[in-house]
């Protein structure tokens, strides 16, 4: 293995799924002998392993201005929908930063919210280094949206955007598409898709359909997200060890679209009315909820854990659950699914996005028909009634160790990096 310096660029430090995935990959690479560093646009936390472009008070102020301006204008120009949209009008140059200049590989992650707009992306070509870009959502190949649902305008040149208040052939989404096309014409980069679904989406896009794409999943800290004895983990949460515990993540409100909360509520209502289901034996646990969120009514006793900041405690929460339910309608490779499986807790989810890359139907979980609350309820009942739940739990943990462990994913990235360096002109 050759000596490699890799610099990872992300907007935030662990804020959201992309930030977590970025840091996990960097740590995995370092554990496998790679000089890997994470540089973020704006740093919220105190993690010494993460450096930032915005160190001085002036740089921080400029970053905050860019971030807030980007988000404000996008919200002002968009309809009142839950789909995130980026204009990418604001940004900053990174090519003169010493860590970027000295790196052998520049690895891009989530770069929106005023960080690397098309103009500053194209600047990276001046460094003449291999560039890898992991797509944590769809924004890189759309005219602005991060989550597409059924929209296929990205197959062409966007325009007539269903998210924008003023929509037409030459609307902001089309103009953004044109700016990206010009930037991508200048910039050579290799795409990493964390899921087969994301790779297929890229191939359909007019912007990047001909680019080389490699499917490499995100990784997870398997020594932190590990199984604990379920009865003991339930005691930690002050839950009766005999209860069948359902767990789900933060849901902004019952009207939230992207996370599919209404389907979860409906599935639980359906389940509660079925014969053979003893409501008093089931408890729902929700983590990550905000105090001011409009929470729906659930038919089972519900415990709200709030935000959990310590991963080892989060692992115990996953371990306390008999099933983790995610009703998400579109997700690339959600961290919560991987974390749950790594803690030997089966996952029940819709067949959507990259979830089928992790959840194998009736092996380590249940894949329900898309947007079908009845089938989501079937998945919960299947696990509830199953006599040998331990087999499913063992399969969940093994699936992560086999396909998503730090060693496996680091090795795949290192192979890609070395291949790209070998292609450089000698």
XYZ file of C-alpha atoms in Angstrom, residues 51-303:
253
model
C -10.382 21.123 11.239
C -12.256 24.044 9.690
C -11.805 26.626 6.944
C -13.542 29.202 9.164
C -11.192 29.785 12.111
C -10.996 33.539 12.637
C -13.999 35.602 13.797
C -14.175 37.192 10.328
C -14.114 33.828 8.564
C -16.789 32.486 10.899
C -18.971 35.544 10.305
C -18.611 35.159 6.534
C -19.496 31.466 6.770
C -22.586 32.187 8.864
C -23.622 34.885 6.374
C -23.239 32.470 3.440
C -25.060 29.629 5.202
C -27.995 31.750 6.360
C -28.277 33.626 3.053
C -28.307 30.378 1.099
C -30.996 28.901 3.301
C -33.096 32.090 3.480
C -33.219 32.716 -0.262
C -33.943 29.052 -0.997
C -36.829 29.102 1.463
C -38.137 32.405 0.063
C -38.122 31.075 -3.523
C -39.569 27.652 -2.686
C -43.103 26.571 -1.990
C -43.944 25.582 1.575
C -42.858 21.979 1.116
C -40.517 19.839 3.190
C -38.190 19.058 0.274
C -34.760 20.713 0.776
C -33.518 22.859 -2.125
C -30.145 24.562 -2.646
C -29.500 27.565 -4.898
C -25.701 27.416 -4.568
C -25.290 31.143 -5.115
C -22.843 31.522 -2.238
C -19.500 29.827 -1.703
C -15.806 30.125 -0.976
C -12.521 29.029 -2.534
C -10.520 26.242 -0.879
C -7.663 25.654 -3.333
C -5.091 27.680 -1.347
C -5.574 25.846 1.934
C -2.360 23.921 2.756
C -4.151 20.653 3.589
C -5.998 20.766 0.268
C -2.841 21.642 -1.673
C -0.791 18.891 0.001
C -3.370 16.115 -0.312
C -2.948 13.227 -2.741
C -6.712 12.739 -2.900
C -9.480 15.323 -2.411
C -12.632 13.576 -1.221
C -15.801 15.669 -1.383
C -18.894 14.884 0.667
C -21.880 17.218 1.374
C -20.819 20.706 0.218
C -23.998 22.813 0.172
C -25.159 25.722 2.390
C -22.747 28.317 1.033
C -19.644 26.139 0.823
C -18.576 24.882 -2.639
C -20.832 26.251 -5.363
C -20.226 25.273 -9.031
C -17.701 28.079 -9.555
C -15.481 27.054 -6.636
C -15.911 23.376 -7.438
C -14.476 23.960 -10.903
C -11.464 25.700 -9.312
C -10.337 22.364 -7.887
C -9.252 21.367 -11.381
C -6.298 23.741 -11.008
C -4.771 21.433 -8.379
C -4.521 18.516 -10.840
C -5.341 15.941 -8.157
C -7.711 12.965 -8.197
C -11.095 14.026 -6.834
C -13.597 11.616 -5.313
C -17.130 12.771 -4.530
C -19.479 10.733 -2.353
C -23.134 11.552 -3.067
C -25.015 11.557 0.228
C -28.124 12.878 -1.522
C -29.226 13.777 -5.060
C -28.263 17.458 -5.197
C -25.076 17.063 -7.273
C -27.073 15.942 -10.313
C -30.259 18.007 -9.959
C -31.118 21.652 -10.470
C -31.398 22.210 -6.738
C -33.419 19.584 -4.886
C -31.769 17.117 -2.511
C -34.645 14.630 -2.447
C -36.419 13.867 -5.733
C -39.379 11.647 -4.870
C -41.087 10.963 -8.209
C -39.677 13.940 -10.128
C -37.679 12.944 -13.220
C -36.794 16.415 -14.528
C -33.139 15.697 -13.718
C -33.214 13.196 -16.609
C -33.304 16.253 -18.879
C -32.094 19.724 -17.870
C -34.446 20.414 -14.961
C -36.797 23.388 -15.289
C -40.534 23.385 -14.536
C -39.462 22.630 -10.974
C -42.342 21.485 -8.726
C -40.605 22.967 -5.663
C -40.186 26.565 -6.872
C -42.845 29.260 -6.548
C -41.940 30.583 -10.006
C -41.552 27.575 -12.253
C -40.938 27.322 -15.990
C -38.604 26.123 -18.713
C -35.878 28.605 -17.756
C -36.478 28.751 -13.999
C -33.836 28.735 -11.248
C -33.560 24.938 -11.318
C -32.643 25.017 -15.020
C -30.208 27.902 -14.509
C -28.560 25.950 -11.676
C -28.377 22.878 -13.916
C -26.560 24.963 -16.565
C -24.076 26.325 -13.993
C -23.339 22.803 -12.788
C -22.896 21.548 -16.342
C -20.286 24.241 -17.049
C -18.424 23.431 -13.826
C -18.497 19.663 -14.403
C -17.162 20.117 -17.940
C -14.014 21.583 -16.383
C -13.739 19.203 -13.432
C -12.861 15.525 -13.586
C -14.027 13.556 -10.552
C -14.925 9.989 -9.651
C -18.326 9.417 -8.074
C -18.869 7.163 -5.085
C -22.478 6.092 -4.600
C -23.186 4.660 -1.123
C -26.062 2.565 -2.527
C -27.099 0.795 -5.712
C -30.134 3.086 -5.823
C -27.957 6.199 -5.828
C -25.710 4.737 -8.545
C -28.754 4.012 -10.713
C -30.049 7.548 -10.127
C -26.722 9.017 -11.283
C -26.869 6.955 -14.495
C -30.299 8.408 -15.293
C -29.123 11.997 -14.811
C -28.331 14.239 -17.754
C -25.523 15.937 -15.810
C -23.482 12.928 -14.742
C -24.902 9.876 -16.471
C -21.669 9.120 -18.317
C -19.339 9.619 -15.347
C -17.559 6.689 -13.707
C -19.327 5.630 -10.541
C -18.283 3.123 -7.891
C -20.687 1.772 -5.287
C -19.047 1.819 -1.850
C -21.328 1.954 1.202
C -20.781 4.122 4.247
C -19.241 2.456 7.268
C -19.981 2.329 10.973
C -18.038 1.904 14.224
C -18.877 -1.750 14.891
C -17.044 -1.696 18.244
C -19.321 1.128 19.455
C -22.573 0.122 17.787
C -22.594 -3.403 19.142
C -25.238 -5.649 20.682
C -26.041 -5.503 24.377
C -28.215 -8.016 26.209
C -31.749 -6.866 25.365
C -33.245 -7.447 28.799
C -30.431 -5.444 30.414
C -30.656 -2.658 27.803
C -34.397 -2.372 28.473
C -33.690 -1.926 32.175
C -31.338 0.959 31.317
C -34.309 2.694 29.641
C -36.561 1.736 32.582
C -38.671 -0.481 30.326
C -40.100 -3.807 31.439
C -37.794 -6.504 29.974
C -40.858 -8.516 28.923
C -42.166 -5.713 26.676
C -41.854 -5.935 22.881
C -40.138 -2.633 22.091
C -40.532 -0.766 18.800
C -38.080 2.043 18.132
C -38.134 4.867 15.612
C -36.145 8.040 15.037
C -37.019 11.715 15.194
C -40.140 12.766 13.303
C -40.688 16.538 12.918
C -44.473 16.198 12.760
C -47.269 13.961 11.566
C -47.357 16.010 8.336
C -43.663 15.483 7.553
C -43.287 14.119 4.034
C -39.712 12.912 3.684
C -39.674 10.810 6.871
C -43.082 9.231 6.197
C -44.455 9.765 9.690
C -48.139 9.379 8.652
C -47.389 5.838 7.426
C -45.884 4.882 10.774
C -48.907 6.245 12.647
C -51.277 4.394 10.305
C -49.277 1.149 10.503
C -49.363 1.215 14.309
C -53.102 1.913 14.274
C -53.624 -1.082 11.979
C -51.399 -3.267 14.153
C -53.201 -2.295 17.361
C -56.534 -3.526 15.948
C -55.289 -6.972 14.909
C -56.168 -10.101 16.841
C -53.177 -11.672 18.527
C -51.646 -8.271 19.245
C -51.628 -7.429 22.947
C -51.318 -3.658 23.187
C -50.192 -3.772 26.802
C -47.147 -5.853 25.775
C -45.880 -3.346 23.205
C -44.065 -0.083 23.829
C -42.909 2.514 21.300
C -39.644 4.351 21.911
C -38.700 7.458 19.896
C -35.308 9.142 20.062
C -34.124 12.467 18.690
C -37.477 14.244 18.954
C -37.572 17.997 19.570
C -39.620 19.381 22.412
C -41.484 21.849 20.208
C -42.297 19.303 17.507
C -45.935 18.504 16.838
C -45.957 14.843 17.821
C -48.730 12.557 16.603
C -50.905 10.359 18.792
C -49.773 6.732 18.970
C -51.949 3.708 19.907
C -49.227 2.211 22.139
C -47.490 3.464 25.242
C -44.776 5.807 23.960
C -41.484 6.880 25.505
